[in-house]
């Protein structure tokens, strides 16, 4: 379970790096074309890149030396990514349209452009962070079981 969780952490980190680079490149084009949410996508991409690189690093460290601190750091990095993406999503997709709503029947409550931006930019990266979170929990459980099996074999 420890190695399976570490594999999941590394795969999630690598996929997050790829998706973050795509976000950064598309945001760079959007910045040049003066798109509305290009700066936000750029920041989301760099945050995702940083956290995804930490997942790759700590996931690979778990293979070499399975310590709980590496698992906890990778789990915290994944959790931070999920929480930040949730905060951004709630603010821009739920709160801002409610503040701007004129309560007319022809005005949609959710702006389709905002939903499209966050689906294409942040939520793919967040999905990989959820996989990293699951991998971190699996690795923690695996390390705990390995320690328990080691203490049982020593006592017998």
PDB file of C-alpha atoms in Angstrom:
ATOM      1  CA  UNK A   1       0.000   0.000   0.000  1.00  0.00           C
ATOM      2  CA  UNK A   2       2.953   2.253   0.663  1.00  0.00           C
ATOM      3  CA  UNK A   3       4.396   1.872  -2.822  1.00  0.00           C
ATOM      4  CA  UNK A   4       0.990   2.139  -4.479  1.00  0.00           C
ATOM      5  CA  UNK A   5       0.346   5.414  -2.679  1.00  0.00           C
ATOM      6  CA  UNK A   6       3.788   6.705  -3.627  1.00  0.00           C
ATOM      7  CA  UNK A   7       3.124   5.809  -7.274  1.00  0.00           C
ATOM      8  CA  UNK A   8      -0.185   7.659  -7.130  1.00  0.00           C
ATOM      9  CA  UNK A   9       1.519  10.712  -5.609  1.00  0.00           C
ATOM     10  CA  UNK A  10       4.201  10.775  -8.308  1.00  0.00           C
ATOM     11  CA  UNK A  11       1.690  10.265 -11.141  1.00  0.00           C
ATOM     12  CA  UNK A  12      -0.545  13.000  -9.751  1.00  0.00           C
ATOM     13  CA  UNK A  13       2.445  15.318  -9.429  1.00  0.00           C
ATOM     14  CA  UNK A  14       3.639  14.694 -12.978  1.00  0.00           C
ATOM     15  CA  UNK A  15       0.139  15.146 -14.417  1.00  0.00           C
ATOM     16  CA  UNK A  16      -0.258  18.303 -12.333  1.00  0.00           C
ATOM     17  CA  UNK A  17       3.031  19.661 -13.679  1.00  0.00           C
ATOM     18  CA  UNK A  18       1.930  19.027 -17.258  1.00  0.00           C
ATOM     19  CA  UNK A  19      -1.451  20.655 -16.705  1.00  0.00           C
ATOM     20  CA  UNK A  20       0.103  23.600 -14.862  1.00  0.00           C
ATOM     21  CA  UNK A  21       2.512  24.251 -17.723  1.00  0.00           C
ATOM     22  CA  UNK A  22      -0.439  24.187 -20.125  1.00  0.00           C
ATOM     23  CA  UNK A  23      -2.233  26.718 -17.896  1.00  0.00           C
ATOM     24  CA  UNK A  24       0.810  28.981 -17.786  1.00  0.00           C
ATOM     25  CA  UNK A  25       1.271  28.854 -21.566  1.00  0.00           C
ATOM     26  CA  UNK A  26      -2.402  29.486 -22.305  1.00  0.00           C
ATOM     27  CA  UNK A  27      -2.463  32.324 -19.774  1.00  0.00           C
ATOM     28  CA  UNK A  28       0.586  33.857 -21.432  1.00  0.00           C
ATOM     29  CA  UNK A  29      -1.282  33.909 -24.734  1.00  0.00           C
ATOM     30  CA  UNK A  30      -4.340  35.287 -22.936  1.00  0.00           C
ATOM     31  CA  UNK A  31      -2.268  38.034 -21.346  1.00  0.00           C
ATOM     32  CA  UNK A  32      -0.999  39.034 -24.764  1.00  0.00           C
ATOM     33  CA  UNK A  33      -4.570  39.104 -26.109  1.00  0.00           C
ATOM     34  CA  UNK A  34      -5.889  40.995 -23.039  1.00  0.00           C
ATOM     35  CA  UNK A  35      -8.256  38.242 -21.928  1.00  0.00           C
ATOM     36  CA  UNK A  36     -10.282  38.874 -18.783  1.00  0.00           C
ATOM     37  CA  UNK A  37      -9.103  36.034 -16.511  1.00  0.00           C
ATOM     38  CA  UNK A  38      -5.601  35.529 -17.924  1.00  0.00           C
ATOM     39  CA  UNK A  39      -3.789  36.799 -14.819  1.00  0.00           C
ATOM     40  CA  UNK A  40      -5.799  34.503 -12.572  1.00  0.00           C
ATOM     41  CA  UNK A  41      -5.084  31.495 -14.801  1.00  0.00           C
ATOM     42  CA  UNK A  42      -1.403  32.460 -14.781  1.00  0.00           C
ATOM     43  CA  UNK A  43      -1.341  32.527 -10.968  1.00  0.00           C
ATOM     44  CA  UNK A  44      -3.284  29.253 -10.750  1.00  0.00           C
ATOM     45  CA  UNK A  45      -0.783  27.669 -13.139  1.00  0.00           C
ATOM     46  CA  UNK A  46       2.249  28.770 -11.119  1.00  0.00           C
ATOM     47  CA  UNK A  47       0.674  27.689  -7.835  1.00  0.00           C
ATOM     48  CA  UNK A  48      -0.206  24.330  -9.355  1.00  0.00           C
ATOM     49  CA  UNK A  49       3.294  23.970 -10.774  1.00  0.00           C
ATOM     50  CA  UNK A  50       4.922  24.649  -7.415  1.00  0.00           C
ATOM     51  CA  UNK A  51       2.672  22.271  -5.473  1.00  0.00           C
ATOM     52  CA  UNK A  52       2.861  19.581  -8.172  1.00  0.00           C
ATOM     53  CA  UNK A  53       6.661  19.698  -8.150  1.00  0.00           C
ATOM     54  CA  UNK A  54       6.560  19.221  -4.382  1.00  0.00           C
ATOM     55  CA  UNK A  55       4.349  16.172  -4.922  1.00  0.00           C
ATOM     56  CA  UNK A  56       6.817  14.692  -7.392  1.00  0.00           C
ATOM     57  CA  UNK A  57       9.762  15.338  -5.084  1.00  0.00           C
ATOM     58  CA  UNK A  58       8.175  13.966  -1.929  1.00  0.00           C
ATOM     59  CA  UNK A  59       6.552  11.061  -3.757  1.00  0.00           C
ATOM     60  CA  UNK A  60       9.950   9.988  -5.047  1.00  0.00           C
ATOM     61  CA  UNK A  61      11.473  10.424  -1.583  1.00  0.00           C
ATOM     62  CA  UNK A  62       8.865   8.018  -0.219  1.00  0.00           C
ATOM     63  CA  UNK A  63      10.254   5.313  -2.523  1.00  0.00           C
ATOM     64  CA  UNK A  64      13.801   5.785  -1.262  1.00  0.00           C
ATOM     65  CA  UNK A  65      13.069   6.346   2.419  1.00  0.00           C
ATOM     66  CA  UNK A  66       9.475   5.817   3.573  1.00  0.00           C
ATOM     67  CA  UNK A  67       9.136   8.314   6.398  1.00  0.00           C
ATOM     68  CA  UNK A  68       5.896   9.672   7.740  1.00  0.00           C
ATOM     69  CA  UNK A  69       7.109  13.257   7.380  1.00  0.00           C
ATOM     70  CA  UNK A  70       7.369  12.881   3.586  1.00  0.00           C
ATOM     71  CA  UNK A  71       3.852  11.465   3.478  1.00  0.00           C
ATOM     72  CA  UNK A  72       2.534  14.254   5.649  1.00  0.00           C
ATOM     73  CA  UNK A  73       4.201  16.938   3.531  1.00  0.00           C
ATOM     74  CA  UNK A  74       2.823  15.488   0.296  1.00  0.00           C
ATOM     75  CA  UNK A  75      -0.627  15.164   1.851  1.00  0.00           C
ATOM     76  CA  UNK A  76      -0.511  18.765   3.104  1.00  0.00           C
ATOM     77  CA  UNK A  77       0.610  20.004  -0.341  1.00  0.00           C
ATOM     78  CA  UNK A  78      -2.318  18.203  -1.947  1.00  0.00           C
ATOM     79  CA  UNK A  79      -4.723  19.511   0.659  1.00  0.00           C
ATOM     80  CA  UNK A  80      -3.481  23.082   0.204  1.00  0.00           C
ATOM     81  CA  UNK A  81      -4.011  22.781  -3.560  1.00  0.00           C
ATOM     82  CA  UNK A  82      -7.552  21.480  -3.137  1.00  0.00           C
ATOM     83  CA  UNK A  83      -8.464  24.147  -0.565  1.00  0.00           C
ATOM     84  CA  UNK A  84      -7.022  27.014  -2.623  1.00  0.00           C
ATOM     85  CA  UNK A  85      -8.833  25.860  -5.743  1.00  0.00           C
ATOM     86  CA  UNK A  86     -12.071  25.536  -3.792  1.00  0.00           C
ATOM     87  CA  UNK A  87     -11.711  29.045  -2.392  1.00  0.00           C
ATOM     88  CA  UNK A  88     -11.053  30.501  -5.850  1.00  0.00           C
ATOM     89  CA  UNK A  89     -13.960  28.557  -7.319  1.00  0.00           C
ATOM     90  CA  UNK A  90     -16.406  29.610  -4.598  1.00  0.00           C
ATOM     91  CA  UNK A  91     -15.343  33.231  -4.815  1.00  0.00           C
ATOM     92  CA  UNK A  92     -15.403  33.683  -8.573  1.00  0.00           C
ATOM     93  CA  UNK A  93     -18.178  31.315  -9.614  1.00  0.00           C
ATOM     94  CA  UNK A  94     -20.578  31.645  -6.689  1.00  0.00           C
ATOM     95  CA  UNK A  95     -19.924  34.900  -4.815  1.00  0.00           C
ATOM     96  CA  UNK A  96     -19.132  37.358  -7.630  1.00  0.00           C
ATOM     97  CA  UNK A  97     -22.227  36.541  -9.742  1.00  0.00           C
ATOM     98  CA  UNK A  98     -24.442  36.915  -6.669  1.00  0.00           C
ATOM     99  CA  UNK A  99     -22.928  40.329  -5.974  1.00  0.00           C
ATOM    100  CA  UNK A 100     -23.407  41.374  -9.614  1.00  0.00           C
ATOM    101  CA  UNK A 101     -26.871  39.884 -10.051  1.00  0.00           C
ATOM    102  CA  UNK A 102     -29.608  42.251 -11.088  1.00  0.00           C
ATOM    103  CA  UNK A 103     -32.252  39.619 -10.358  1.00  0.00           C
ATOM    104  CA  UNK A 104     -33.721  39.765 -13.843  1.00  0.00           C
ATOM    105  CA  UNK A 105     -34.942  36.551 -15.327  1.00  0.00           C
ATOM    106  CA  UNK A 106     -32.796  36.886 -18.464  1.00  0.00           C
ATOM    107  CA  UNK A 107     -29.496  37.306 -16.554  1.00  0.00           C
ATOM    108  CA  UNK A 108     -27.894  33.982 -15.640  1.00  0.00           C
ATOM    109  CA  UNK A 109     -26.701  33.597 -12.067  1.00  0.00           C
ATOM    110  CA  UNK A 110     -23.516  31.842 -13.160  1.00  0.00           C
ATOM    111  CA  UNK A 111     -21.446  33.393 -15.903  1.00  0.00           C
ATOM    112  CA  UNK A 112     -20.530  30.706 -18.435  1.00  0.00           C
ATOM    113  CA  UNK A 113     -17.167  32.371 -19.119  1.00  0.00           C
ATOM    114  CA  UNK A 114     -16.146  32.081 -15.462  1.00  0.00           C
ATOM    115  CA  UNK A 115     -17.183  28.453 -15.247  1.00  0.00           C
ATOM    116  CA  UNK A 116     -15.272  27.677 -18.448  1.00  0.00           C
ATOM    117  CA  UNK A 117     -12.142  29.414 -17.154  1.00  0.00           C
ATOM    118  CA  UNK A 118     -12.103  27.517 -13.880  1.00  0.00           C
ATOM    119  CA  UNK A 119     -12.926  24.197 -15.460  1.00  0.00           C
ATOM    120  CA  UNK A 120     -10.138  24.485 -17.990  1.00  0.00           C
ATOM    121  CA  UNK A 121      -7.614  26.081 -15.653  1.00  0.00           C
ATOM    122  CA  UNK A 122      -7.937  25.088 -12.045  1.00  0.00           C
ATOM    123  CA  UNK A 123     -10.087  22.024 -11.744  1.00  0.00           C
ATOM    124  CA  UNK A 124      -7.920  19.715 -13.798  1.00  0.00           C
ATOM    125  CA  UNK A 125      -5.015  20.563 -11.508  1.00  0.00           C
ATOM    126  CA  UNK A 126      -7.260  20.096  -8.477  1.00  0.00           C
ATOM    127  CA  UNK A 127      -8.262  16.621  -9.641  1.00  0.00           C
ATOM    128  CA  UNK A 128      -4.592  15.666  -9.603  1.00  0.00           C
ATOM    129  CA  UNK A 129      -4.242  17.111  -6.106  1.00  0.00           C
ATOM    130  CA  UNK A 130      -7.130  14.926  -4.965  1.00  0.00           C
ATOM    131  CA  UNK A 131      -5.261  11.921  -6.382  1.00  0.00           C
ATOM    132  CA  UNK A 132      -2.158  13.070  -4.501  1.00  0.00           C
ATOM    133  CA  UNK A 133      -4.222  13.369  -1.324  1.00  0.00           C
ATOM    134  CA  UNK A 134      -5.521   9.824  -1.740  1.00  0.00           C
ATOM    135  CA  UNK A 135      -1.977   8.603  -2.436  1.00  0.00           C
ATOM    136  CA  UNK A 136      -0.687  10.337   0.689  1.00  0.00           C
ATOM    137  CA  UNK A 137      -3.354   8.724   2.858  1.00  0.00           C
ATOM    138  CA  UNK A 138      -2.661   5.324   1.285  1.00  0.00           C
ATOM    139  CA  UNK A 139       1.041   5.736   1.983  1.00  0.00           C
ATOM    140  CA  UNK A 140       0.423   6.747   5.593  1.00  0.00           C
ATOM    141  CA  UNK A 141      -1.731   3.665   6.086  1.00  0.00           C
ATOM    142  CA  UNK A 142       0.908   1.492   4.403  1.00  0.00           C
ATOM    143  CA  UNK A 143       3.709   2.838   6.582  1.00  0.00           C
ATOM    144  CA  UNK A 144       1.600   2.293   9.706  1.00  0.00           C
ATOM    145  CA  UNK A 145       0.890  -1.305   8.656  1.00  0.00           C
ATOM    146  CA  UNK A 146       4.577  -1.910   7.884  1.00  0.00           C
ATOM    147  CA  UNK A 147       5.570  -0.637  11.337  1.00  0.00           C
ATOM    148  CA  UNK A 148       2.877  -2.770  12.960  1.00  0.00           C
ATOM    149  CA  UNK A 149       4.015  -5.869  11.080  1.00  0.00           C
ATOM    150  CA  UNK A 150       7.632  -5.128  12.009  1.00  0.00           C
ATOM    151  CA  UNK A 151       6.833  -4.814  15.735  1.00  0.00           C
ATOM    152  CA  UNK A 152       4.751  -8.014  15.631  1.00  0.00           C
ATOM    153  CA  UNK A 153       7.552  -9.970  13.945  1.00  0.00           C
ATOM    154  CA  UNK A 154      10.135  -8.649  16.431  1.00  0.00           C
ATOM    155  CA  UNK A 155       7.984  -9.554  19.442  1.00  0.00           C
ATOM    156  CA  UNK A 156       7.332 -13.112  18.203  1.00  0.00           C
TER     157      UNK A 156
END
